[in-house]
Short mmCIF file of C-alpha atoms in Angstrom, two decimals:
data_model
loop_
_atom_site.label_atom_id
_atom_site.label_comp_id
_atom_site.label_asym_id
_atom_site.label_seq_id
_atom_site.Cartn_x
_atom_site.Cartn_y
_atom_site.Cartn_z
CA MET A 222 0.00 0.00 0.00
CA VAL A 223 1.20 3.54 -0.79
CA TYR A 224 0.66 6.65 1.40
CA CYS A 225 -0.76 9.48 -0.73
CA GLY A 226 -0.69 12.43 1.74
CA PRO A 227 -3.60 14.27 3.61
CA LEU A 228 -7.18 14.02 2.24
CA SER A 229 -9.36 16.82 0.86
CA LYS A 230 -12.77 17.56 2.54
CA ALA A 231 -14.31 18.52 -0.87
CA CYS A 232 -17.27 16.61 -2.21
CA LEU A 233 -16.78 14.02 -4.95
CA PRO A 234 -18.19 16.14 -7.89
CA CYS A 235 -15.87 19.02 -7.00
CA ARG A 236 -12.89 16.75 -6.70
CA ARG A 237 -13.63 15.18 -10.09
CA ARG A 238 -14.16 18.59 -11.72
CA LYS A 239 -11.15 19.98 -9.80
CA LEU A 240 -13.15 22.94 -8.45
CA ARG A 241 -12.88 24.73 -5.11
CA CYS A 242 -15.66 23.44 -2.85
CA ASP A 243 -17.16 25.98 -0.36
CA LEU A 244 -18.39 23.18 1.96
CA ARG A 245 -21.90 24.68 2.59
CA THR A 246 -24.04 22.72 5.03
CA ASP A 247 -26.81 21.38 2.73
CA ALA A 248 -24.96 21.39 -0.57
CA CYS A 249 -22.00 23.26 -1.94
CA THR A 250 -22.52 26.21 -4.30
CA GLN A 251 -20.73 24.50 -7.23
CA CYS A 252 -23.12 21.51 -7.18
CA THR A 253 -26.17 23.76 -6.79
CA ARG A 254 -25.23 25.84 -9.83
CA ALA A 255 -24.54 22.75 -11.92
CA GLN A 256 -27.75 21.12 -10.70
CA LEU A 257 -25.77 18.14 -9.37
CA THR A 258 -26.41 16.10 -6.25
CA CYS A 259 -23.77 17.00 -3.73
CA SER A 260 -22.31 13.85 -2.23
CA GLY A 261 -21.32 15.42 1.09
CA TYR A 262 -17.90 15.87 2.60
CA ARG A 263 -15.29 13.40 3.80
CA ASP A 264 -13.72 12.82 7.22
CA ILE A 265 -10.10 14.01 7.07
CA THR A 266 -9.15 12.53 10.44
CA ALA A 267 -8.11 9.31 8.68
CA LEU A 268 -5.13 8.82 6.27
CA ARG A 269 -5.73 7.49 2.79
CA PHE A 270 -3.83 4.43 1.45
CA ARG A 271 -4.07 2.96 -2.08
CA HIS A 272 -3.16 -0.53 -3.48
CA GLU A 273 -0.30 0.22 -5.92
CA THR A 274 1.42 -3.22 -6.27
CA ASN A 275 0.58 -3.72 -9.95
CA ALA A 276 1.53 -0.17 -10.89
CA VAL A 277 4.89 -0.48 -9.12
CA GLN A 278 5.63 -3.79 -10.89
CA GLN A 279 4.84 -2.24 -14.28
CA ARG A 280 7.16 0.69 -13.65
CA VAL A 281 10.03 -1.58 -12.56
CA THR A 282 9.56 -3.85 -15.57
CA ALA A 283 9.60 -0.88 -17.94
CA ARG A 284 12.77 0.42 -16.29
CA LYS A 285 14.50 -3.00 -16.66
CA SER A 286 13.69 -3.22 -20.34
CA THR A 287 15.62 -0.05 -21.04
CA THR A 288 18.61 -0.92 -18.82
CA MET A 289 21.79 -2.12 -20.62
CA ILE A 290 23.14 -5.35 -19.11
CA PRO A 291 26.93 -5.10 -19.00
CA ARG A 292 28.77 -7.80 -20.97
CA SER A 293 31.73 -9.75 -19.65
CA PRO A 294 35.02 -8.49 -21.07
CA PRO A 295 36.25 -10.68 -23.96
CA LEU A 296 38.93 -13.24 -23.22
CA SER A 297 42.40 -12.31 -24.37
CA ILE A 298 43.79 -14.23 -27.33
CA TYR A 299 46.27 -15.89 -24.95
CA CYS A 300 43.45 -17.19 -22.72
CA GLN A 301 41.52 -18.46 -25.74
CA ALA A 302 44.63 -20.22 -27.02
CA ARG A 303 45.42 -21.90 -23.73
CA ASP A 304 41.80 -22.99 -23.28
CA ILE A 305 41.59 -24.74 -26.64
CA PHE A 306 45.09 -26.23 -26.30
CA TYR A 307 44.41 -27.66 -22.84
CA HIS A 308 41.03 -28.97 -23.95
CA ASN A 309 42.51 -31.03 -26.79
CA TYR A 310 45.99 -31.93 -25.55
CA VAL A 311 45.71 -32.12 -21.76
CA PHE A 312 42.07 -32.94 -20.92
CA GLY A 313 40.85 -34.44 -24.22
CA PRO A 314 40.15 -38.14 -24.91
CA SER A 315 43.72 -39.07 -25.88
CA LYS A 316 45.49 -36.65 -23.43
CA PRO A 317 48.86 -36.69 -25.25
CA PHE A 318 50.25 -33.95 -22.98
CA GLU A 319 48.46 -34.79 -19.73
CA PHE A 320 51.81 -34.72 -17.93
CA LEU A 321 51.96 -30.96 -18.52
CA LEU A 322 49.73 -30.53 -15.44
CA SER A 323 52.36 -31.94 -13.09
CA VAL A 324 55.31 -30.09 -14.63
CA TYR A 325 53.90 -26.67 -15.41
CA SER A 326 51.84 -24.11 -13.54
CA GLN A 327 51.05 -20.57 -14.60
CA THR A 328 52.89 -19.29 -11.53
CA SER A 329 56.05 -21.13 -12.59
CA LYS A 330 59.25 -19.12 -12.76
CA ASP A 331 60.44 -21.14 -15.77
CA VAL A 332 59.91 -18.44 -18.38
CA HIS A 333 61.16 -20.65 -21.23
CA LEU A 334 58.37 -23.15 -20.52
CA SER A 335 55.70 -20.46 -20.15
CA ARG A 336 56.65 -18.90 -23.50
CA SER A 337 56.70 -22.34 -25.15
CA VAL A 338 53.16 -23.04 -23.89
CA ASP A 339 52.01 -19.69 -25.29
CA ALA A 340 53.69 -20.32 -28.66
CA VAL A 341 52.21 -23.76 -29.27
CA ALA A 342 48.77 -22.80 -27.91
CA LEU A 343 48.55 -19.75 -30.17
CA ALA A 344 49.75 -21.80 -33.15
CA TYR A 345 47.08 -24.41 -32.47
CA LEU A 346 44.40 -21.73 -32.08
CA ASN A 347 45.43 -20.24 -35.42
CA ALA A 348 45.30 -23.69 -37.04
CA GLN A 349 41.75 -24.22 -35.79
CA ARG A 350 40.48 -20.65 -36.19
CA PRO A 351 42.79 -18.78 -38.57
CA SER A 352 43.53 -15.32 -37.25
CA GLY A 353 46.20 -12.85 -38.23
CA SER A 354 46.69 -11.73 -34.64
CA ALA A 355 47.04 -15.31 -33.36
CA GLU A 356 49.63 -16.11 -36.02
CA VAL A 357 51.67 -13.00 -35.24
CA GLU A 358 51.56 -13.60 -31.48
CA ALA A 359 52.45 -17.28 -31.98
CA ARG A 360 55.59 -16.36 -33.93
CA ARG A 361 56.54 -13.72 -31.39
CA SER A 362 56.11 -16.18 -28.51
CA TYR A 363 58.06 -18.84 -30.40
CA VAL A 364 61.05 -16.55 -30.97
CA SER A 365 60.96 -15.52 -27.31
CA ALA A 366 60.68 -19.18 -26.21
CA LEU A 367 63.72 -20.10 -28.33
CA GLN A 368 65.77 -17.35 -26.71
CA TYR A 369 64.81 -18.31 -23.15
CA THR A 370 65.23 -22.05 -23.84
CA SER A 371 68.68 -21.41 -25.28
CA GLY A 372 69.56 -19.63 -22.06
CA ALA A 373 68.19 -22.52 -20.00
CA LEU A 374 70.33 -25.02 -21.91
CA GLN A 375 73.46 -23.04 -21.00
CA ASP A 376 72.62 -23.35 -17.32
CA PRO A 377 73.94 -26.75 -16.03
CA HIS A 378 71.19 -26.99 -13.42
CA LEU A 379 68.26 -25.70 -15.48
CA ALA A 380 69.19 -27.83 -18.50
CA LYS A 381 68.41 -31.00 -16.55
CA GLN A 382 65.03 -29.83 -15.26
CA ASP A 383 61.74 -31.41 -16.38
CA SER A 384 60.56 -27.98 -17.55
CA THR A 385 63.36 -27.77 -20.13
CA ILE A 386 62.57 -31.09 -21.81
CA LEU A 387 58.87 -30.19 -21.79
CA ALA A 388 59.66 -26.78 -23.34
CA ILE A 389 61.59 -28.51 -26.15
CA LEU A 390 58.72 -30.95 -26.73
CA LEU A 391 56.33 -28.01 -27.06
CA LEU A 392 58.66 -26.14 -29.43
CA ASP A 393 58.80 -29.28 -31.58
CA LEU A 394 55.00 -29.44 -31.51
CA TYR A 395 54.91 -25.82 -32.70
CA GLU A 396 57.06 -26.79 -35.71
CA LYS A 397 54.74 -29.66 -36.60
CA ILE A 398 51.62 -27.47 -36.34
CA THR A 399 53.01 -24.59 -38.40
CA THR A 400 55.10 -26.42 -41.02
CA ARG A 401 53.07 -27.47 -44.05
CA ALA A 402 55.93 -28.14 -46.50
CA PRO A 403 58.47 -29.99 -44.36
CA THR A 404 62.05 -30.40 -45.48
CA PHE A 405 62.73 -32.98 -42.73
CA HIS A 406 65.71 -31.05 -41.46
CA GLY A 407 66.41 -27.93 -39.45
CA ALA A 408 64.01 -27.15 -36.60
CA TRP A 409 61.57 -29.79 -37.89
CA ALA A 410 63.87 -32.48 -36.46
CA THR A 411 66.54 -30.84 -34.29
CA HIS A 412 64.29 -30.09 -31.30
CA LEU A 413 63.73 -33.80 -30.71
CA ASP A 414 67.41 -34.63 -31.17
CA GLY A 415 68.20 -32.05 -28.50
CA ALA A 416 65.61 -33.50 -26.13
CA LEU A 417 67.14 -36.99 -26.54
CA ALA A 418 70.57 -35.58 -25.68
CA LEU A 419 69.16 -34.02 -22.48
CA VAL A 420 67.60 -37.33 -21.44
CA LYS A 421 71.06 -38.95 -21.51
CA LEU A 422 72.40 -36.22 -19.20
CA ARG A 423 69.67 -36.68 -16.60
CA GLY A 424 70.33 -40.29 -15.58
CA ASP A 425 67.95 -43.11 -14.58
CA GLU A 426 66.32 -41.23 -11.67
CA GLN A 427 64.03 -39.47 -14.16
CA PHE A 428 62.22 -42.72 -14.97
CA ILE A 429 60.86 -43.23 -11.44
CA GLU A 430 58.15 -40.55 -11.45
CA PRO A 431 55.12 -41.76 -13.51
CA SER A 432 54.28 -38.34 -14.95
CA ILE A 433 57.87 -37.79 -16.11
CA ARG A 434 57.94 -41.30 -17.54
CA ALA A 435 54.78 -40.41 -19.48
CA MET A 436 56.58 -37.33 -20.86
CA LEU A 437 59.50 -39.48 -21.98
CA ILE A 438 57.11 -41.94 -23.62
CA ARG A 439 55.66 -39.01 -25.56
CA LEU A 440 59.18 -38.00 -26.57
CA SER A 441 60.05 -41.52 -27.75
CA THR A 442 56.83 -41.73 -29.77
CA ASN A 443 57.45 -38.37 -31.43
CA VAL A 444 61.06 -39.28 -32.29
CA LEU A 445 59.92 -42.58 -33.80
CA ILE A 446 57.23 -40.93 -35.92
CA SER A 447 59.71 -38.28 -37.04
CA CYS A 448 62.19 -40.97 -38.16
CA VAL A 449 59.53 -42.96 -40.04
CA THR A 450 58.06 -39.87 -41.70
CA SER A 451 61.40 -38.48 -42.87
CA ARG A 452 62.88 -41.94 -43.64
CA ARG A 453 65.80 -41.13 -41.35
CA PRO A 454 67.61 -44.01 -39.63
CA VAL A 455 66.19 -44.93 -36.25
CA LEU A 456 68.45 -43.39 -33.64
CA ASP A 457 70.25 -45.66 -31.18
CA ASP A 458 69.37 -43.19 -28.43
CA LEU A 459 65.68 -43.78 -29.19
CA VAL A 460 66.02 -47.55 -28.86
CA SER A 461 67.96 -47.13 -25.62
CA LEU A 462 65.32 -44.75 -24.25
CA ARG A 463 62.50 -47.18 -25.00
CA HIS A 464 64.37 -50.06 -23.33
CA THR A 465 64.90 -47.97 -20.19
CA ILE A 466 61.24 -46.87 -20.10
CA ALA A 467 60.09 -50.49 -20.43
CA ALA A 468 62.47 -51.59 -17.66
CA HIS A 469 60.99 -49.02 -15.23
CA SER A 470 57.36 -49.62 -16.19
CA LEU A 471 55.22 -51.36 -13.57
CA THR A 472 52.73 -52.72 -16.10
CA PRO A 473 53.21 -54.92 -19.18
CA PRO A 474 53.42 -53.05 -22.49
CA ASP A 475 50.10 -52.34 -24.16
CA PRO A 476 49.43 -53.20 -27.83
CA LYS A 477 50.28 -49.66 -28.95
CA TRP A 478 53.76 -49.90 -27.39
CA ARG A 479 54.35 -53.33 -28.93
CA GLU A 480 53.16 -52.00 -32.27
CA SER A 481 55.73 -49.20 -32.00
CA ASP A 482 58.47 -51.82 -31.56
CA LEU A 483 57.42 -53.36 -34.89
CA VAL A 484 57.26 -49.94 -36.55
CA ILE A 485 60.89 -49.44 -35.45
CA GLU A 486 61.77 -52.71 -37.15
CA PHE A 487 59.95 -51.55 -40.29
CA ALA A 488 61.77 -48.19 -40.29
CA LYS A 489 65.16 -49.90 -39.86
CA LEU A 490 64.46 -52.44 -42.60
CA ARG A 491 63.24 -49.80 -45.03
CA HIS A 492 66.31 -47.66 -44.34
CA HIS A 493 68.58 -50.66 -44.98
CA ILE A 494 66.78 -51.23 -48.28
CA ASP A 495 67.04 -47.54 -49.26
CA THR A 496 70.75 -47.38 -48.47
CA ARG A 497 71.50 -50.79 -50.00
CA VAL A 498 72.83 -52.15 -46.71
CA LEU A 499 70.53 -55.06 -47.46
CA ALA A 500 70.93 -55.56 -51.21
CA ASP A 501 70.15 -59.21 -51.87
CA GLU A 502 66.60 -59.32 -53.25
CA ASN A 503 65.76 -62.68 -51.70
CA GLU A 504 66.99 -61.55 -48.29
CA VAL A 505 64.97 -58.36 -48.59
CA THR A 506 61.81 -60.22 -49.60
CA PHE A 507 61.95 -62.75 -46.80
CA ALA A 508 62.87 -60.08 -44.22
CA LEU A 509 59.74 -58.15 -45.25
CA ILE A 510 57.58 -61.28 -45.10
CA GLU A 511 58.93 -62.17 -41.66
CA LEU A 512 58.15 -58.68 -40.35
CA ASP A 513 54.63 -58.85 -41.77
CA SER A 514 54.10 -62.14 -39.96
CA LYS A 515 55.07 -60.38 -36.68
CA PHE A 516 52.37 -57.78 -37.31
CA LEU A 517 49.84 -60.56 -37.88
CA GLU A 518 50.92 -62.29 -34.67
CA LEU A 519 50.49 -59.02 -32.75
CA SER A 520 46.93 -58.66 -34.08
CA ARG A 521 46.09 -62.13 -32.71
CA GLN A 522 47.42 -61.24 -29.25
CA VAL A 523 45.51 -57.98 -28.78
CA PRO A 524 43.50 -58.16 -25.50
CA PRO A 525 39.69 -57.78 -25.58
CA THR A 526 39.84 -54.18 -24.35
CA TRP A 527 41.75 -53.26 -27.53
CA GLN A 528 39.51 -55.19 -29.91
CA TYR A 529 36.87 -53.71 -32.21
CA GLY A 530 33.45 -54.99 -33.19
CA THR A 531 32.07 -55.44 -36.70
CA ILE A 532 28.48 -54.29 -37.20
CA GLN A 533 26.32 -55.08 -40.20
CA ALA A 534 24.57 -51.87 -41.14
CA ALA A 535 20.79 -52.07 -41.38
CA THR A 536 20.98 -49.37 -44.04
CA LYS A 537 24.15 -48.73 -46.04
CA SER A 538 24.90 -45.02 -45.97
CA ASN A 539 27.14 -42.93 -48.21
CA HIS A 540 29.78 -43.30 -45.49
CA HIS A 541 29.92 -47.09 -45.84
CA TYR A 542 32.28 -48.55 -48.41
CA GLU A 543 30.84 -51.97 -47.70
CA SER A 544 27.67 -52.84 -45.80
CA HIS A 545 29.43 -53.07 -42.41
CA HIS A 546 31.50 -50.86 -40.16
CA HIS A 547 33.77 -51.21 -37.14
CA ILE A 548 33.04 -49.98 -33.63
CA HIS A 549 36.05 -49.23 -31.42
CA PRO A 550 35.77 -48.86 -27.63
CA ALA A 551 37.84 -45.65 -27.79
CA GLU A 552 39.48 -43.47 -30.41
CA HIS A 553 43.03 -44.45 -29.40
CA VAL A 554 42.10 -48.06 -30.17
CA CYS A 555 40.98 -47.00 -33.65
CA GLN A 556 44.27 -45.13 -34.11
CA MET A 557 46.27 -48.19 -33.08
CA TRP A 558 44.47 -50.43 -35.60
CA ASN A 559 44.73 -47.91 -38.42
CA THR A 560 48.47 -47.51 -37.77
CA PHE A 561 48.70 -51.31 -37.96
CA ARG A 562 46.77 -51.34 -41.26
CA ALA A 563 48.61 -48.44 -42.88
CA THR A 564 52.02 -49.91 -41.96
CA ARG A 565 51.04 -53.32 -43.34
CA ILE A 566 49.95 -51.67 -46.61
CA LEU A 567 53.34 -49.96 -46.97
CA LEU A 568 55.12 -53.15 -45.96
CA ASN A 569 53.28 -55.34 -48.45
CA GLU A 570 53.75 -52.80 -51.23
CA LEU A 571 57.49 -53.33 -50.73
CA VAL A 572 56.92 -57.10 -50.88
CA ARG A 573 55.00 -56.78 -54.15
CA SER A 574 57.71 -54.61 -55.69
CA ARG A 575 60.28 -57.36 -54.98
CA CYS A 576 58.15 -59.89 -56.88
CA MET A 577 57.98 -57.85 -60.11
CA ASP A 578 60.42 -57.18 -62.89
CA ARG A 579 61.19 -53.81 -64.46
CA GLN A 580 58.26 -54.19 -66.86
CA GLY A 581 55.84 -54.55 -63.93
CA ARG A 582 55.29 -58.27 -64.47
CA VAL A 583 55.38 -60.86 -61.69
CA ASN A 584 58.64 -62.78 -61.71
CA ALA A 585 58.50 -66.34 -62.92
CA GLY A 586 58.14 -69.16 -60.41
CA PRO A 587 55.33 -70.32 -58.10
CA SER A 588 56.94 -68.85 -55.00
CA PHE A 589 56.96 -65.30 -56.41
CA GLN A 590 53.40 -65.73 -57.69
CA GLY A 591 52.16 -66.87 -54.28
CA ILE A 592 54.01 -64.13 -52.39
CA HIS A 593 52.67 -61.51 -54.79
CA GLU A 594 49.09 -62.73 -54.39
CA ARG A 595 49.29 -62.81 -50.58
CA ALA A 596 50.75 -59.31 -50.44
CA THR A 597 48.05 -58.01 -52.82
CA GLY A 598 45.32 -59.63 -50.74
CA ALA A 599 46.73 -58.14 -47.53
CA ILE A 600 46.76 -54.62 -49.00
CA LYS A 601 43.16 -54.90 -50.23
CA GLN A 602 41.95 -56.19 -46.85
CA MET A 603 43.81 -53.52 -44.87
CA ALA A 604 42.40 -50.80 -47.14
CA LYS A 605 38.84 -52.07 -46.65
CA ASP A 606 39.34 -52.27 -42.88
CA ILE A 607 40.51 -48.64 -42.82
CA CYS A 608 37.36 -47.66 -44.71
CA ALA A 609 35.25 -49.61 -42.20
CA SER A 610 36.63 -47.48 -39.34
CA LEU A 611 35.18 -44.28 -40.82
CA PRO A 612 31.39 -44.43 -40.12
CA GLN A 613 31.92 -44.37 -36.35
CA TYR A 614 33.63 -40.97 -36.53
CA ILE A 615 32.46 -39.24 -39.72
CA HIS A 616 29.27 -37.91 -38.06
CA GLY A 617 27.21 -36.62 -40.96
CA PRO A 618 23.64 -35.27 -40.86
CA ARG A 619 22.59 -38.93 -40.50
CA THR A 620 24.75 -41.12 -38.30
CA PHE A 621 24.59 -44.70 -37.01
CA ASP A 622 24.34 -46.21 -33.54
CA LEU A 623 26.08 -49.36 -32.31
CA THR A 624 23.47 -51.61 -33.93
CA GLY A 625 23.89 -50.00 -37.34
CA SER A 626 20.40 -48.50 -37.55
CA PRO A 627 19.99 -44.77 -38.33
CA SER A 628 20.14 -42.79 -35.13
CA ALA A 629 20.99 -39.43 -33.69
CA SER A 630 23.39 -40.91 -31.14
CA SER A 631 27.00 -41.97 -31.37
CA ASP A 632 29.84 -43.47 -29.41
CA LEU A 633 31.00 -40.00 -28.35
CA GLY A 634 27.87 -39.43 -26.28
CA SER A 635 24.36 -38.16 -26.78
CA ARG A 636 24.15 -35.73 -29.63
CA THR A 637 22.86 -32.31 -28.65
CA PHE A 638 23.32 -30.52 -31.98
CA PRO A 639 20.55 -30.15 -34.58
CA VAL A 640 20.54 -32.56 -37.49
CA GLY A 641 22.65 -31.10 -40.29
CA ARG A 642 24.98 -29.15 -38.01
CA PRO A 643 28.50 -30.59 -37.44
CA ASP A 644 29.42 -31.62 -33.92
CA PRO A 645 32.85 -30.09 -33.06
CA ARG A 646 33.72 -33.18 -31.01
CA TYR A 647 34.15 -35.07 -34.28
CA HIS A 648 36.55 -32.61 -35.90
CA LEU A 649 39.79 -34.18 -34.65
CA PRO A 650 38.62 -37.82 -34.95
CA CYS A 651 37.81 -37.08 -38.60
CA TYR A 652 41.13 -35.31 -39.09
CA ARG A 653 43.00 -38.34 -37.75
CA LEU A 654 41.37 -40.55 -40.39
CA ILE A 655 42.78 -38.56 -43.33
CA TYR A 656 46.23 -40.16 -43.32
CA PRO A 657 45.15 -43.84 -43.16
CA LEU A 658 42.49 -43.14 -45.79
CA PHE A 659 45.17 -41.64 -48.02
CA VAL A 660 47.47 -44.65 -47.53
CA ALA A 661 44.60 -46.96 -48.46
CA ALA A 662 43.49 -45.01 -51.53
CA GLN A 663 46.96 -44.28 -52.95
CA SER A 664 47.80 -47.95 -53.41
CA SER A 665 47.74 -49.17 -57.02
CA VAL A 666 46.27 -52.45 -55.77
CA VAL A 667 42.91 -51.19 -54.50
CA PRO A 668 40.00 -50.94 -56.94
CA PRO A 669 39.13 -47.50 -58.40
CA SER A 670 35.79 -47.62 -56.57
CA LEU A 671 37.60 -47.55 -53.21
CA SER A 672 39.80 -44.61 -54.21
CA LYS A 673 36.76 -42.68 -55.45
CA TRP A 674 34.87 -43.46 -52.23
CA VAL A 675 37.80 -42.14 -50.16
CA VAL A 676 37.91 -38.95 -52.23
CA ASP A 677 34.17 -38.47 -51.62
CA GLN A 678 34.63 -38.90 -47.86
CA LEU A 679 37.49 -36.42 -47.78
CA ARG A 680 35.43 -33.87 -49.69
CA PHE A 681 32.60 -34.41 -47.21
CA MET A 682 35.01 -33.74 -44.32
CA ALA A 683 36.11 -30.54 -46.03
CA ASP A 684 32.57 -29.31 -46.70
CA TYR A 685 30.76 -30.50 -43.56
CA HIS A 686 33.50 -30.34 -40.91
CA ALA A 687 35.45 -27.47 -42.54
CA ILE A 688 38.70 -29.48 -42.63
CA LYS A 689 40.73 -27.70 -45.30
CA ASN A 690 43.47 -30.35 -45.50
CA ALA A 691 40.89 -33.01 -46.33
CA MET A 692 40.22 -31.19 -49.60
CA THR A 693 43.97 -30.90 -50.26
CA VAL A 694 44.44 -34.65 -49.90
CA ALA A 695 41.30 -35.36 -51.96
CA ASN A 696 42.66 -33.24 -54.81
CA LEU A 697 46.02 -35.00 -54.53
CA LEU A 698 44.40 -38.43 -54.85
CA GLU A 699 42.17 -37.32 -57.69
CA SER A 700 45.14 -35.98 -59.65
CA GLY A 701 46.74 -39.41 -59.67
CA GLN A 702 50.07 -37.87 -58.68
CA ARG A 703 52.27 -40.27 -56.70
CA THR A 704 53.29 -38.57 -53.47
CA ASP A 705 55.43 -39.90 -50.65
CA VAL A 706 53.11 -40.82 -47.78
CA GLY A 707 55.58 -39.32 -45.29
CA LYS A 708 55.26 -35.90 -46.88
CA VAL A 709 51.46 -36.12 -46.75
CA TYR A 710 51.63 -37.12 -43.08
CA ALA A 711 53.90 -34.15 -42.36
CA MET A 712 51.66 -31.81 -44.36
CA LEU A 713 48.77 -32.89 -42.12
CA GLY A 714 50.75 -31.75 -39.09
CA SER A 715 52.36 -35.08 -38.21
CA TYR A 716 51.69 -36.10 -34.60
CA ALA A 717 50.58 -32.56 -33.73
CA PHE A 718 47.05 -33.55 -34.74
CA VAL A 719 47.35 -37.33 -35.05
CA CYS A 720 48.75 -38.09 -31.60
#
């Protein structure tokens, strides 16, 4: 209720007409003249209150509608970069740099590490959301990080710290993210060589702490991939590092680690073939066949938690090469199997080349014929298996559930985006499929229908998920130009995106 002040004694007609009432006893003069019935006069000993709740609410509402709500200040480009980097590399499904949490804090006094984090985070932000300012700041942070890291390496104490090896790992990651036409020398490779040299200086105590051991595992993986991609010889320091890591591990090696051991064997054998260290054709052929048999044996020993299921699709979509697809319990399992398949394709292509003469004909003799046929069959099967891994992660406007029937759900969780709109959670899983798809489609053994299907999927990734490099690889395949798979892998960012 609202207090409205003292009351007037005037009669009601005078108050309504806003006239001065003379308050005569029988009737006021104003009412008499107007021939109106005078209503009499009010008692002013009481105060007058009026119900004003609705009126007050209306005034407040009107005032709110015209009030500007202040917006939160925009995040700095550095905060945006760190957020997206941590989301994908530290907290994401594969967590390739999870150990960063135990080594680095924003209050750290290790400036070389802080600048390295900024450089790689800004570079990754620019790769995902191209921005002139992000690119400029990334380069500036990288130059600064190089200067501070160089200073740290000259300090005998600081050079052996965990932060220094981590800084070098991040600087290497920056090179992989930003380099699109790798020359396989210079900073593209030297950062990792330097990190390996530091590991030798630090001694065996570094392998005790689990988080530091995880960092060294990441280093060994990156060095191995770098050697395979550039066709460099596998470094003895890498082999020694892996042996020491395995000796200090409290759990048996998982299939991915054992697969890496076989990839090392493949890289060594290929380098011996390239440099003619192993020149006898029969020795080369049987060495390749023996290594392929080790890959097959590994596939038979994979534990159930690393196995995939094969689902017959109720309806074959445009994202099915055949009428079935594979379901993996996690994306890192899919990556492990596709690495297995891609390596076996490259391995068996070398086997096939040893069974053919200069005119491209299979050498005479039943043994060569049988070896050639088995290698051809292995390549075709591996290529089809790579294609079968795609429907789980392609996530188009229509996707498929675990039973193969059309659905709006997926293995990455309940879908909350409207049909027809890409889910950003599928961007990196799709990106990681580009390289194995390329390896499958570039083989001269696979049928043209498979190569065309791969090109269509890559174009879909480019159009629907806005993955520019998918279109680049699609155009490369469509041109028919033979390109070294290592250069394509490096062009895709190497392990910066496929780790």
